[in-house]
Amino acid sequence: MHLNSIHEDHSVEELKEFASWILAIGDDNLGDPDDGCSMIAIPPELLIREFNDPSEAIVRGRAILTPYQ
């Protein structure tokens, strides 16, 4: 997986940690066994906490995930 950040304050280590977390979800290594519905704990540092408009916060905090070879 290849990730880039548009924010300069994100370190390479933070991006690696986020990528590992996303891959663990995709590989079904987090949460409960897959029965079609699963609860996954989102680490507090990944939560968007400060916002006035929830839709705008999601768009501004978006991540674009694409396959990378």
Coordinates of C-alpha atoms in Angstrom, one line a residue:
M1 CA 0.0 0.0 0.0
H2 CA 1.3 3.5 -0.8
L3 CA 0.1 6.5 1.1
N4 CA 0.9 10.2 0.8
S5 CA -0.1 13.0 3.2
I6 CA -1.0 16.5 2.1
H7 CA 0.0 17.7 5.5
E8 CA 3.7 18.2 6.2
D9 CA 3.2 17.5 9.9
H10 CA 2.6 13.8 9.3
S11 CA 5.7 11.7 9.7
V12 CA 6.6 8.7 7.7
E13 CA 6.2 6.6 10.8
E14 CA 2.6 7.8 11.3
L15 CA 1.8 7.0 7.7
K16 CA 3.3 3.5 8.1
E17 CA 1.2 3.0 11.3
F18 CA -2.0 4.1 9.5
A19 CA -1.3 1.9 6.5
S20 CA -0.7 -1.1 8.8
W21 CA -3.9 -0.5 10.6
I22 CA -5.9 -0.2 7.3
L23 CA -4.3 -3.4 6.0
A24 CA -5.0 -5.3 9.2
I25 CA -8.7 -4.4 8.8
G26 CA -8.6 -5.5 5.1
D27 CA -6.9 -8.8 6.1
D28 CA -9.5 -9.4 8.7
N29 CA -7.0 -9.3 11.5
L30 CA -8.9 -6.7 13.6
G31 CA -12.4 -6.8 15.0
D32 CA -14.6 -9.9 15.3
P33 CA -14.7 -12.8 12.9
D34 CA -16.4 -11.8 9.7
D35 CA -20.1 -12.5 9.9
G36 CA -21.1 -9.6 7.6
C37 CA -21.0 -7.0 10.5
S38 CA -18.1 -6.1 12.6
M39 CA -17.1 -3.5 15.2
I40 CA -13.6 -2.1 14.8
A41 CA -12.0 0.2 17.3
I42 CA -10.6 3.4 15.8
P43 CA -7.5 4.6 17.5
P44 CA -8.1 8.0 19.2
E45 CA -5.3 9.7 17.2
L46 CA -7.2 9.0 14.0
L47 CA -10.5 10.5 15.2
I48 CA -11.7 13.8 13.8
R49 CA -12.7 15.6 17.0
E50 CA -12.8 19.3 16.1
F51 CA -15.5 20.3 13.6
N52 CA -18.5 22.5 13.1
D53 CA -19.9 20.7 10.0
P54 CA -19.5 16.9 10.2
S55 CA -19.7 16.5 6.4
E56 CA -17.0 19.1 5.8
A57 CA -14.8 17.4 8.5
I58 CA -15.1 14.1 6.7
V59 CA -14.2 15.6 3.3
R60 CA -11.2 17.6 4.7
G61 CA -9.9 14.5 6.6
R62 CA -10.4 12.1 3.8
A63 CA -7.9 9.5 2.7
I64 CA -7.8 8.2 -0.8
L65 CA -6.9 4.5 -0.8
T66 CA -5.8 3.0 -4.1
P67 CA -3.9 -0.2 -4.9
Y68 CA -0.2 0.3 -5.5
Q69 CA 2.1 -2.1 -7.3

